PDB file of C-alpha atoms and ligand atoms in Angstrom:
ATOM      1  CA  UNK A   1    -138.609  51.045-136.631  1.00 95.00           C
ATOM      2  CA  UNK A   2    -138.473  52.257-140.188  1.00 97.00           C
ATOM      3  CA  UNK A   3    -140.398  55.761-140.355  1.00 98.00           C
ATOM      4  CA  UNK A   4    -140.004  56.742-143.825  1.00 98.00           C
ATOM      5  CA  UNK A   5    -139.387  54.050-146.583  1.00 98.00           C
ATOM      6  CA  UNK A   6    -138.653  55.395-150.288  1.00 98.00           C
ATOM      7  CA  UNK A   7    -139.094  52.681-153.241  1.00 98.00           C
ATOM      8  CA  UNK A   8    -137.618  53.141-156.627  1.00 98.00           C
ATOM      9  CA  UNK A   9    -137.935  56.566-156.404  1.00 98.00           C
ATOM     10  CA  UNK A  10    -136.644  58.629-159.617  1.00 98.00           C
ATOM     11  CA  UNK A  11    -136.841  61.954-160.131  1.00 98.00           C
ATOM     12  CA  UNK A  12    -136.622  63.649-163.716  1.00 98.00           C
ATOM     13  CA  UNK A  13    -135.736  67.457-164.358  1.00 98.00           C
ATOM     14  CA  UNK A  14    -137.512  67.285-168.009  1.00 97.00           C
ATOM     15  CA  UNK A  15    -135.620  64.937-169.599  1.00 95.00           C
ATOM     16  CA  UNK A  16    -132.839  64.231-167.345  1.00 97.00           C
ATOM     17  CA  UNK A  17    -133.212  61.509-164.663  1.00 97.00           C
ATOM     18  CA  UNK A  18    -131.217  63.033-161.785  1.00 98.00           C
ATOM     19  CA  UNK A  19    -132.458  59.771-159.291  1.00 98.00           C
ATOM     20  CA  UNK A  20    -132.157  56.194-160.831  1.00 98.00           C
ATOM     21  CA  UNK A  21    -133.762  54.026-158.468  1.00 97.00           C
ATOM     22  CA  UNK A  22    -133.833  55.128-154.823  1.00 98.00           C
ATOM     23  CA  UNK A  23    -134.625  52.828-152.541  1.00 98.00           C
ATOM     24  CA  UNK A  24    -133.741  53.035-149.076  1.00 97.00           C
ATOM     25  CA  UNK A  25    -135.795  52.247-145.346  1.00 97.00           C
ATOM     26  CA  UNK A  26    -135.001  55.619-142.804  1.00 98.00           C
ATOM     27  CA  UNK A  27    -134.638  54.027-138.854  1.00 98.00           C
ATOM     28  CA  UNK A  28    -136.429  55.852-136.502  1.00 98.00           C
ATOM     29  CA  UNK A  29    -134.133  58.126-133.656  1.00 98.00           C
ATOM     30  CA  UNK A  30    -130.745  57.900-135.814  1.00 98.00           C
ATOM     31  CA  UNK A  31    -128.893  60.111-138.090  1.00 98.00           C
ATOM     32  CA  UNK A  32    -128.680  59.184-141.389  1.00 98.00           C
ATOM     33  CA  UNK A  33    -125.983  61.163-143.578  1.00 98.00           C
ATOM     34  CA  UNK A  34    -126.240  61.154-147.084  1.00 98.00           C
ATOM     35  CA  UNK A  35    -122.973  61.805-149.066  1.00 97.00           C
ATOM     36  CA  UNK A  36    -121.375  61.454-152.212  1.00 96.00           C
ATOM     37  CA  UNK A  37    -119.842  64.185-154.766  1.00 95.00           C
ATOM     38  CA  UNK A  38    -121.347  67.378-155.417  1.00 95.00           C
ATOM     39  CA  UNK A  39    -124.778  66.492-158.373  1.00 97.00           C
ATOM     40  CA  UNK A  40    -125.369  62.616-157.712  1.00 97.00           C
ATOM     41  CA  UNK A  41    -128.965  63.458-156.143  1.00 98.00           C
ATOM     42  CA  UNK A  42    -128.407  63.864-152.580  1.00 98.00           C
ATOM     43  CA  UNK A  43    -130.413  67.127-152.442  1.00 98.00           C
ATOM     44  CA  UNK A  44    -133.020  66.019-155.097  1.00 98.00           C
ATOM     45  CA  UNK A  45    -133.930  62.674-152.542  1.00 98.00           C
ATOM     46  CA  UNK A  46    -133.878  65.040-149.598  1.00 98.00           C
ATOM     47  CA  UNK A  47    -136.360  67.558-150.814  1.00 98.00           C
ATOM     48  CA  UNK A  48    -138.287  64.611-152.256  1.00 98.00           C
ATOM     49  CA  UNK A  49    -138.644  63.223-148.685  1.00 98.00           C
ATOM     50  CA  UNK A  50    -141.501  66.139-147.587  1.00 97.00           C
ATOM     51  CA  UNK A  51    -142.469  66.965-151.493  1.00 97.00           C
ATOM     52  CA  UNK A  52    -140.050  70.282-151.110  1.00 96.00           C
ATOM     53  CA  UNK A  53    -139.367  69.862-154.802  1.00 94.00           C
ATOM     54  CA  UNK A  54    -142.773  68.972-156.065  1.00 89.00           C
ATOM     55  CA  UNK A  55    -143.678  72.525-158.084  1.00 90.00           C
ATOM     56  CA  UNK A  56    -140.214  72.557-159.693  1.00 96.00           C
ATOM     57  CA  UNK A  57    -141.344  73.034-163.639  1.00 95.00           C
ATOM     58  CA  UNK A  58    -141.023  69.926-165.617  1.00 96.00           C
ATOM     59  CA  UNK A  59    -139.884  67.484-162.312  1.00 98.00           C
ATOM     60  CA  UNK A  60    -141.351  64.318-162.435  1.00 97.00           C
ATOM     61  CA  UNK A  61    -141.105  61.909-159.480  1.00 97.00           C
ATOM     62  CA  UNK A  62    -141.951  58.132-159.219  1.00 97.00           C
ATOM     63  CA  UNK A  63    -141.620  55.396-157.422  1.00 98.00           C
ATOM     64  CA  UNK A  64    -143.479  55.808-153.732  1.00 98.00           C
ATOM     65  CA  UNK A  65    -141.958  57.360-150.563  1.00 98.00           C
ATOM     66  CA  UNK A  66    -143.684  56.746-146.967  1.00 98.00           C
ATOM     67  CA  UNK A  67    -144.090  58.282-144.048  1.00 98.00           C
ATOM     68  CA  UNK A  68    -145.172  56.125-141.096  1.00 96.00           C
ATOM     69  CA  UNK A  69    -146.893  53.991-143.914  1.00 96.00           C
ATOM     70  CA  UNK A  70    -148.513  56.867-145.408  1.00 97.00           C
ATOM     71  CA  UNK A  71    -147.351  57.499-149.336  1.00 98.00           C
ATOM     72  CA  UNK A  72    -146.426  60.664-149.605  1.00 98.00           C
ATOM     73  CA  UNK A  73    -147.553  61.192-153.299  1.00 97.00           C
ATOM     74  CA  UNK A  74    -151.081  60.344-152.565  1.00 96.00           C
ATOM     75  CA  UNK A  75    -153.470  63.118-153.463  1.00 94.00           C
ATOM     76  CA  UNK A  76    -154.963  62.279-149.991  1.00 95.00           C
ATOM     77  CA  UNK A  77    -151.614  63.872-148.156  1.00 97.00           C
ATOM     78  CA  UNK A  78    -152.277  67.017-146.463  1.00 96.00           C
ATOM     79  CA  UNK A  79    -148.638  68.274-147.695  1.00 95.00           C
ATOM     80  CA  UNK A  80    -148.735  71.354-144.388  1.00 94.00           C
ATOM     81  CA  UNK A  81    -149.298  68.519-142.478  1.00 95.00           C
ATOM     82  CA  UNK A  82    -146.721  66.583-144.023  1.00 97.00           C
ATOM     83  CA  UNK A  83    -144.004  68.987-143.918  1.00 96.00           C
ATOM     84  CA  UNK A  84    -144.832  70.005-140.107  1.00 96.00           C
ATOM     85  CA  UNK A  85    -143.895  66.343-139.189  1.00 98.00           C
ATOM     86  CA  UNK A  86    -141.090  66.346-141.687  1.00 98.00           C
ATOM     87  CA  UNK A  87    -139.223  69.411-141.203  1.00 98.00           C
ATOM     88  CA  UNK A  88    -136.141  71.226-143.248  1.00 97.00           C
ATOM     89  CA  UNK A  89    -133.552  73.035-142.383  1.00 98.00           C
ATOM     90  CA  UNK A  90    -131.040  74.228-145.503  1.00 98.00           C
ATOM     91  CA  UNK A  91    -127.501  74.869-145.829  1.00 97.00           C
ATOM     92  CA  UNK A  92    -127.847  78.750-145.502  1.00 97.00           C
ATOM     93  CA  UNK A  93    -129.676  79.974-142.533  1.00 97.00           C
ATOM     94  CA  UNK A  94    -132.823  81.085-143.719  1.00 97.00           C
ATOM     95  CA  UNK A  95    -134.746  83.204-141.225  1.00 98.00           C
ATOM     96  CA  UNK A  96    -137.725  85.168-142.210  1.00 98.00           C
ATOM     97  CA  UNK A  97    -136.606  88.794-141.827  1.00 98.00           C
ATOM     98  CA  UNK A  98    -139.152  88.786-138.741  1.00 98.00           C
ATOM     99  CA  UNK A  99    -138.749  88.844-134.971  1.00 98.00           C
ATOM    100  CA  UNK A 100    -137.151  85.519-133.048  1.00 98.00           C
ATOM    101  CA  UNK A 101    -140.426  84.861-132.071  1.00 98.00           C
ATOM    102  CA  UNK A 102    -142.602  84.839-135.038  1.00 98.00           C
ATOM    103  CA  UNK A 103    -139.968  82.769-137.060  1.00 98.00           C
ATOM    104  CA  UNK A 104    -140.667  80.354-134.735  1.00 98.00           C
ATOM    105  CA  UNK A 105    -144.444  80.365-134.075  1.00 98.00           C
ATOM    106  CA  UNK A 106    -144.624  80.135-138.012  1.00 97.00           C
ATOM    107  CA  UNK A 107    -145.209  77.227-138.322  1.00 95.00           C
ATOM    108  CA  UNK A 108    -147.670  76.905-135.508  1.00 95.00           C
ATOM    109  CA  UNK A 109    -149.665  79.765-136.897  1.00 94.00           C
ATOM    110  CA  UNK A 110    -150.022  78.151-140.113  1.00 92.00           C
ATOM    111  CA  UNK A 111    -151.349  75.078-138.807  1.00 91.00           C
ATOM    112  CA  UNK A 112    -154.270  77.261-137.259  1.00 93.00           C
ATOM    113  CA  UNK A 113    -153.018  77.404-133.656  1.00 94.00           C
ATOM    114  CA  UNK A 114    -153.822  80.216-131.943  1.00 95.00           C
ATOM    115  CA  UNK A 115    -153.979  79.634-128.229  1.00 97.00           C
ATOM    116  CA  UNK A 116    -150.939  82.305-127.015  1.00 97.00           C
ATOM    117  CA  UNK A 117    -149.922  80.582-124.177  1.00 97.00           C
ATOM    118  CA  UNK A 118    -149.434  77.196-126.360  1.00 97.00           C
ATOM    119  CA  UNK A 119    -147.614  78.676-128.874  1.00 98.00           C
ATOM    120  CA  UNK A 120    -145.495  80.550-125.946  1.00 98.00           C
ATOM    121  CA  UNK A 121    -144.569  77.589-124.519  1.00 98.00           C
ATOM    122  CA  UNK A 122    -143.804  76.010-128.084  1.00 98.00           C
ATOM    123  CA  UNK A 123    -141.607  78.650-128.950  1.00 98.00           C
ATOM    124  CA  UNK A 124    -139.625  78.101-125.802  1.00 98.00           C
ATOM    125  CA  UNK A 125    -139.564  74.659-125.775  1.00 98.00           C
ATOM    126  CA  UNK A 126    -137.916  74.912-129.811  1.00 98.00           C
ATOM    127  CA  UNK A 127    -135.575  77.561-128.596  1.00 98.00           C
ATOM    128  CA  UNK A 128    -134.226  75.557-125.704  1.00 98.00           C
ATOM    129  CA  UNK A 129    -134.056  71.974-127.659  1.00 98.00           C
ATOM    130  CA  UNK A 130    -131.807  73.944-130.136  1.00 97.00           C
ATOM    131  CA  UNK A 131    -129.778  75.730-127.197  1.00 96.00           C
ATOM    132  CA  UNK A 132    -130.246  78.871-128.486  1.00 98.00           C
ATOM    133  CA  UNK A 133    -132.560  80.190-125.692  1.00 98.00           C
ATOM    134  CA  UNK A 134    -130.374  81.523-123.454  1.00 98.00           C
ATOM    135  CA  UNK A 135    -128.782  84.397-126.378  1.00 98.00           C
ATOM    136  CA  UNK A 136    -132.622  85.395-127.079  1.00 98.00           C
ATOM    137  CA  UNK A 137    -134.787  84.988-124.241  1.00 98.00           C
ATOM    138  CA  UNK A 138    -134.672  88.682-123.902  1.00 98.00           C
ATOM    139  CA  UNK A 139    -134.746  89.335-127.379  1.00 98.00           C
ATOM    140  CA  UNK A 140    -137.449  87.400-128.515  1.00 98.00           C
ATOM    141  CA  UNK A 141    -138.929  90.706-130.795  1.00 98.00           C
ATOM    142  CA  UNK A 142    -136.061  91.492-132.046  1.00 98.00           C
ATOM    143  CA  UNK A 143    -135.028  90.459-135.985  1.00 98.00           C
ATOM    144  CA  UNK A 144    -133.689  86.936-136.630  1.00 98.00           C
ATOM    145  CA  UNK A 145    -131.248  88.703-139.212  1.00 98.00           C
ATOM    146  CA  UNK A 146    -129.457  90.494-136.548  1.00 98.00           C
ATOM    147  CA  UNK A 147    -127.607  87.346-135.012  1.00 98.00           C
ATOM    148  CA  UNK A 148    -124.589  85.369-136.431  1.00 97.00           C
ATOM    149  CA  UNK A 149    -124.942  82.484-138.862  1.00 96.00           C
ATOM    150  CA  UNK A 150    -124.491  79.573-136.548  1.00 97.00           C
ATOM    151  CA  UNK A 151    -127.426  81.637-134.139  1.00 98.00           C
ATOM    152  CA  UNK A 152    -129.585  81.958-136.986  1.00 98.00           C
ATOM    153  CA  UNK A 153    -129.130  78.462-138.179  1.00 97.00           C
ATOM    154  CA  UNK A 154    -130.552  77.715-134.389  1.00 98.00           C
ATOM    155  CA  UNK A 155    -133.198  79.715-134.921  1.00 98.00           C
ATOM    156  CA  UNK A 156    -133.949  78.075-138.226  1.00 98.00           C
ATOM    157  CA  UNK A 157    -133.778  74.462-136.312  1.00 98.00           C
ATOM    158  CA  UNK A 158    -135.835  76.010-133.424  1.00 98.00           C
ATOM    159  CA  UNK A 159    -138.833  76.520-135.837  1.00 98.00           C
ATOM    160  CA  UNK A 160    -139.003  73.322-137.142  1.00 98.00           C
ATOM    161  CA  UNK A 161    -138.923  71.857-133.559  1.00 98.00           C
ATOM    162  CA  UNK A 162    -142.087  74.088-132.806  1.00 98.00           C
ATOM    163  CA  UNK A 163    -144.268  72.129-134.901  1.00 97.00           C
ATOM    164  CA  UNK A 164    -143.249  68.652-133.068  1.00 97.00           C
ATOM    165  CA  UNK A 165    -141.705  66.978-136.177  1.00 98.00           C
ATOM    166  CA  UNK A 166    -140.717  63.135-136.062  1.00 98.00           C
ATOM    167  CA  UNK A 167    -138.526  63.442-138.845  1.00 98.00           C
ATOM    168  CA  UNK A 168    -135.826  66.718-139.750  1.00 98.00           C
ATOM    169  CA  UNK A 169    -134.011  66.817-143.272  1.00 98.00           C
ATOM    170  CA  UNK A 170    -130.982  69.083-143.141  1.00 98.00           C
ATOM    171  CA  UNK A 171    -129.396  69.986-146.066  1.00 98.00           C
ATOM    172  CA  UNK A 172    -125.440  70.444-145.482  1.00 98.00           C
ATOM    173  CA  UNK A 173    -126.627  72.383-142.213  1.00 98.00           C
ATOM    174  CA  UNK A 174    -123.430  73.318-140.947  1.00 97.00           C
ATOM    175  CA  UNK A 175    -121.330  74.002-144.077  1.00 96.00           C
ATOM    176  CA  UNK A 176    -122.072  77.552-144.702  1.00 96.00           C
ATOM    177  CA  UNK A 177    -120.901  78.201-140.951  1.00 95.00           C
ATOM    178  CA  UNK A 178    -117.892  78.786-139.376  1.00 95.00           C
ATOM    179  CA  UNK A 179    -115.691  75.781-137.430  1.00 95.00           C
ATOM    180  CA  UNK A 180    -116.405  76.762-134.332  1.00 96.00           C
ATOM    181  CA  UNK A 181    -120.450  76.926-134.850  1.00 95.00           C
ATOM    182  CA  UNK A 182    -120.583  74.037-136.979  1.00 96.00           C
ATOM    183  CA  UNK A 183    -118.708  71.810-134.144  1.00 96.00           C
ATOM    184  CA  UNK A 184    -121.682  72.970-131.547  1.00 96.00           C
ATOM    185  CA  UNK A 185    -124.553  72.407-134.128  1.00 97.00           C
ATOM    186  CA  UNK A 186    -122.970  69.094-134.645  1.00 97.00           C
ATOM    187  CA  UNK A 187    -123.460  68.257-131.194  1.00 98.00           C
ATOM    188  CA  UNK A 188    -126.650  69.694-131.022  1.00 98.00           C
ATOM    189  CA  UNK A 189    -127.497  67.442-133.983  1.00 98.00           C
ATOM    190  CA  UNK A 190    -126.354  64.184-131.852  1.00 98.00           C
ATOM    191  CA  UNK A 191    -128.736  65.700-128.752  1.00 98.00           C
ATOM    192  CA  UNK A 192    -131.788  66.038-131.058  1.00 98.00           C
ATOM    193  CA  UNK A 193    -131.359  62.533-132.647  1.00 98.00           C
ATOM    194  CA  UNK A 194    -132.022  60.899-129.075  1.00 98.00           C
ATOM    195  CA  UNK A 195    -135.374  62.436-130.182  1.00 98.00           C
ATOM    196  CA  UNK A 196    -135.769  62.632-133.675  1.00 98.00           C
ATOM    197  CA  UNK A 197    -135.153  61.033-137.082  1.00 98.00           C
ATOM    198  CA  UNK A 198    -132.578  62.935-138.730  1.00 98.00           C
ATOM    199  CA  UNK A 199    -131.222  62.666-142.541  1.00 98.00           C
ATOM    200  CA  UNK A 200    -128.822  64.893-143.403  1.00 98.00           C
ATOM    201  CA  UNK A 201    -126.902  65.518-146.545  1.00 98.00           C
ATOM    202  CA  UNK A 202    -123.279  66.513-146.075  1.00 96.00           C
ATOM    203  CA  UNK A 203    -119.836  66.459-148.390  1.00 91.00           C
ATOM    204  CA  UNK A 204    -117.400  66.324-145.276  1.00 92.00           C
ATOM    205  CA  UNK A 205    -116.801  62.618-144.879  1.00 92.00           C
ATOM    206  CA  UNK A 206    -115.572  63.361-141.278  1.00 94.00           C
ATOM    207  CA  UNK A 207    -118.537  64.657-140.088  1.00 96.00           C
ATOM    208  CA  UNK A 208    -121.219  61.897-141.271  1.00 97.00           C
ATOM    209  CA  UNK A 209    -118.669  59.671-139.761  1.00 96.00           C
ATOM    210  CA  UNK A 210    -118.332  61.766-136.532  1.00 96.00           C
ATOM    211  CA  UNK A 211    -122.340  62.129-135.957  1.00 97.00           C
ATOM    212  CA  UNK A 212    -124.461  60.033-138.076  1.00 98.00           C
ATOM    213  CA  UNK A 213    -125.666  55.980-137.458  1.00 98.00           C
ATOM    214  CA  UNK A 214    -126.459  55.531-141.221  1.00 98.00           C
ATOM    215  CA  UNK A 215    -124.642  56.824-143.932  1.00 98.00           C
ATOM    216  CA  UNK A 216    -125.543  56.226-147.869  1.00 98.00           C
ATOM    217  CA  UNK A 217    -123.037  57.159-150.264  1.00 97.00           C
ATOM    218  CA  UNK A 218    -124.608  58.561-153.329  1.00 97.00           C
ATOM    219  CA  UNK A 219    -123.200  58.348-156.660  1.00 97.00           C
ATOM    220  CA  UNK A 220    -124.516  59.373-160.119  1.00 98.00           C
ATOM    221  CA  UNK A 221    -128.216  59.145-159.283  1.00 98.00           C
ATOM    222  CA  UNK A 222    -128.231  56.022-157.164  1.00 98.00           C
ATOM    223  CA  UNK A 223    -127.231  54.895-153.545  1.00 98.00           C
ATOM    224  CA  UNK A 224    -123.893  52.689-154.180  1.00 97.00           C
ATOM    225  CA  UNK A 225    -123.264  51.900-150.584  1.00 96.00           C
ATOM    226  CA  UNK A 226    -125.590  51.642-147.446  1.00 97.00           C
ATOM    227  CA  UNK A 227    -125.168  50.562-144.115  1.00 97.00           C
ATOM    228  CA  UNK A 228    -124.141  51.155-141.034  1.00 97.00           C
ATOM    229  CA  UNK A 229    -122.022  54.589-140.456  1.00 97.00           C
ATOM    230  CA  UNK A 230    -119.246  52.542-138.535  1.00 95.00           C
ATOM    231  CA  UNK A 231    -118.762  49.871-141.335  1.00 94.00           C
ATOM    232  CA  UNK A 232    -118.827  52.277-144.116  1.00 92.00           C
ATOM    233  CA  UNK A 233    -115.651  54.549-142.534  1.00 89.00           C
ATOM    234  CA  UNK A 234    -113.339  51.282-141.385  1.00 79.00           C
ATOM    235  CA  UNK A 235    -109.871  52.396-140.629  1.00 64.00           C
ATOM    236  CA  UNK A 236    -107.121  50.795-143.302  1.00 54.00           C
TER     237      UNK A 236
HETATM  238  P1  ADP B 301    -126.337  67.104-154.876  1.00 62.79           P
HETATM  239  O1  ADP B 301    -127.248  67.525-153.772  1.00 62.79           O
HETATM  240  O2  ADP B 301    -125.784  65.730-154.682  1.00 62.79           O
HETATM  241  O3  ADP B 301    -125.255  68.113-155.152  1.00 62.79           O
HETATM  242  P2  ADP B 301    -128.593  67.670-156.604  1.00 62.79           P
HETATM  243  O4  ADP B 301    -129.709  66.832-156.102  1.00 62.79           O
HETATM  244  O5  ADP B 301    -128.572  69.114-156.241  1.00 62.79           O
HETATM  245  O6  ADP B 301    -127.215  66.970-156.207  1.00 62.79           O
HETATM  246  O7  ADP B 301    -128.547  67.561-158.172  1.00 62.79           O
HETATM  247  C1  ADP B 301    -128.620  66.321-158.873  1.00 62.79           C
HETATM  248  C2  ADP B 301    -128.657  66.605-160.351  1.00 62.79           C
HETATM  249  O8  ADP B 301    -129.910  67.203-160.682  1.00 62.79           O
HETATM  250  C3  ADP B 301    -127.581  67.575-160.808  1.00 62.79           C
HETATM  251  O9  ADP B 301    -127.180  67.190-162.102  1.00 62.79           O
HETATM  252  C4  ADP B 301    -128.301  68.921-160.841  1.00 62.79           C
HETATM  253  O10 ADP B 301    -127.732  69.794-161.767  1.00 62.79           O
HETATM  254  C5  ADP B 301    -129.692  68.504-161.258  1.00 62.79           C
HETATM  255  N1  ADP B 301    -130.708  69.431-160.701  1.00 62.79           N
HETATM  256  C6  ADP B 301    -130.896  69.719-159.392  1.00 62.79           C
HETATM  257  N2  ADP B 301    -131.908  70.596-159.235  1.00 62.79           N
HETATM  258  C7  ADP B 301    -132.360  70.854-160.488  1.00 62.79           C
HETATM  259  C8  ADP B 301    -133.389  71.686-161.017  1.00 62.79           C
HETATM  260  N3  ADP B 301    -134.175  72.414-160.220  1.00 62.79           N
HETATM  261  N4  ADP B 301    -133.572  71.692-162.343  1.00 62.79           N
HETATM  262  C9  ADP B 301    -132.799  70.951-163.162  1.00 62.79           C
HETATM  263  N5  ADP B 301    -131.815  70.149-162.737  1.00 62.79           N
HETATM  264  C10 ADP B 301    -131.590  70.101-161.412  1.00 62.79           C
HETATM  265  P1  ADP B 302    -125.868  72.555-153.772  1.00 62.79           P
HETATM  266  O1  ADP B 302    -124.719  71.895-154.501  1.00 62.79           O
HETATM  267  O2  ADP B 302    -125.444  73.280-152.544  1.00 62.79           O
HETATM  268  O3  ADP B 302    -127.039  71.630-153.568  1.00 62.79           O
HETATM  269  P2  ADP B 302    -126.542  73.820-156.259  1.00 62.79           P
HETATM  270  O4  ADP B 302    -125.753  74.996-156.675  1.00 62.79           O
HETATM  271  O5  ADP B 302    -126.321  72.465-156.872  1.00 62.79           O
HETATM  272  O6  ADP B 302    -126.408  73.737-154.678  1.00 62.79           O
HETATM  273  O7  ADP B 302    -128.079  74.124-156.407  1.00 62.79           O
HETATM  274  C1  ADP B 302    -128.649  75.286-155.880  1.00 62.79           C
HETATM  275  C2  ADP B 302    -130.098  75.336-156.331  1.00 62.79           C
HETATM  276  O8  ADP B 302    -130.167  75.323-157.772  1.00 62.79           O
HETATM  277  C3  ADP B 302    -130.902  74.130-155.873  1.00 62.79           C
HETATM  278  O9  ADP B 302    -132.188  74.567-155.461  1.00 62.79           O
HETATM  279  C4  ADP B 302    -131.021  73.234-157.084  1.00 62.79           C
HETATM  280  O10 ADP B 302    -132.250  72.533-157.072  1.00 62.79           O
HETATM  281  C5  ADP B 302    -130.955  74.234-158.217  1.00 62.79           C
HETATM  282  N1  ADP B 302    -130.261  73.642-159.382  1.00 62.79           N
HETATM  283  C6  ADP B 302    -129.149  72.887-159.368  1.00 62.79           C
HETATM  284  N2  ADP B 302    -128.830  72.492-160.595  1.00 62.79           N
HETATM  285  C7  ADP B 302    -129.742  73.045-161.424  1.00 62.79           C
HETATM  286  C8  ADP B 302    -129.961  73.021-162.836  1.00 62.79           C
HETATM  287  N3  ADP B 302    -129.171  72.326-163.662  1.00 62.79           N
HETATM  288  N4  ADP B 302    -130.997  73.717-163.324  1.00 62.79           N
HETATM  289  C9  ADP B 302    -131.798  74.398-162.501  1.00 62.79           C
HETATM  290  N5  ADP B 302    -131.661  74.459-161.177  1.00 62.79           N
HETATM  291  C10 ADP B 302    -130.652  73.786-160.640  1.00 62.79           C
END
């Protein structure tokens, strides 16, 4: 099943049209990697995907984008809601400079949710889907900035899982970490898609074609190639 579809979507920055046309149908449960050289727009669709971008000065977006047949763009979206079922995770781990635990329950505290043993179990639940709960089971109170990149980057993943997404974008998620950790997010990536819809934008051509089901290869503002991950890499 498609779960989000995105229609002529372009995106201006003032005067500049950074998207020319997007239109592409995201299958539920796969990967889908979105590559192509460094300014053709990979980002700018990503962030579009859960309105990320949407109080950038002078960006205009059109065309319509949705989510389990919901547009996006409609004043009716509840854009908390939105972006609790559409999750992010960014190419620099971002954790709040707050314990483990209340990175994590962010998300579930925003939405209102306030039963403690819910969110406990939440915030376990996250930790353990991104296999990070063994290092910080007895640390959930300590700082999130005190563990290494690829940990915090778990972290990061751990409290988008906590709101029970359907859908999480990752923006070159493993590229600011080292080989090693990028390897085991990788696979942690694969683990989560028998679960999730993930897009993910990435420039290293032998990951998408490592992980990912889908790949689109931007260039210049527009999708030039889309199919399946296996036809797009063929071997000469
Ligand atoms: P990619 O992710 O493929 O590197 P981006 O989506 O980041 O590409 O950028 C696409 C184009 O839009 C680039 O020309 C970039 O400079 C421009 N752009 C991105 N973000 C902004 C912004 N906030 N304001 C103005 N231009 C932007
Ligand atoms: P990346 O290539 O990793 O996506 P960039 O250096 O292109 O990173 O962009 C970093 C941030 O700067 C992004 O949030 C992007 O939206 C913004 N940005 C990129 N290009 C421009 C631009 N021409 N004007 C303003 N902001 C921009």
């Amino acid at each position: 099943a498609t779960v989000i579809e995105a229609k002529d979507v372009r995106v201006y920055y003032g005067q500049k049209e950074a998207l020319h046309g997007i239109s592409m149908d995201i299958p539920e449960k796969q990967i889908t990697a979105l590559i192509g050289p460094s300014g053709c727009g990979k980002s700018t669709f990503l962030r579009t995907l859960n309105r990320m971008n949407d109080q950038i000065p002078n960006i205009k977006i059109t065309g319509t984008i949705k989510f389990e047949g919901k547009e996006i763009y409609s004043p009716k979206m509840d854009v908390v809601n939105l972006r609790q079922n559409v999750g992010m995770v960014f190419q620099q781990p971002n954790p709040f400079a707050f314990s483990v635990y209340e990175n994590v329950s962010f998300g579930l505290r925003l939405a209102g949710i306030k039963d403690k043993a819910l969110i406990d179990d939440r915030v376990e639940t996250a930790l353990k889907q991104a296999a990070i709960w063994d290092v910080v089971k007895d640390r959930l109170n300590d700082n999130a900035l005190g563990f290494s990149g690829g940990q915090q980057q778990r972290i990061c993943i751990a409290r988008v899982l906590a709101t029970k997404p359907d859908v999480i974008l990752m923006d070159e998620p493993t590229s600011a970490l080292d080989p090693i950790s990028s390897a085991q997010i990788e696979e942690t990536m694969v683990e989560l898609a028998k679960d999730y819809t993930i897009v993910t934008v990435t420039h290293n051509m032998q990951q998408a074609s490592r992980i990912s089901d889908k790949t689109a290869l931007f260039v210049a503002g527009k999708i030039v190639e889309y199919d399946d991950t296996r036809k797009i890499f063929i071997n000469p």
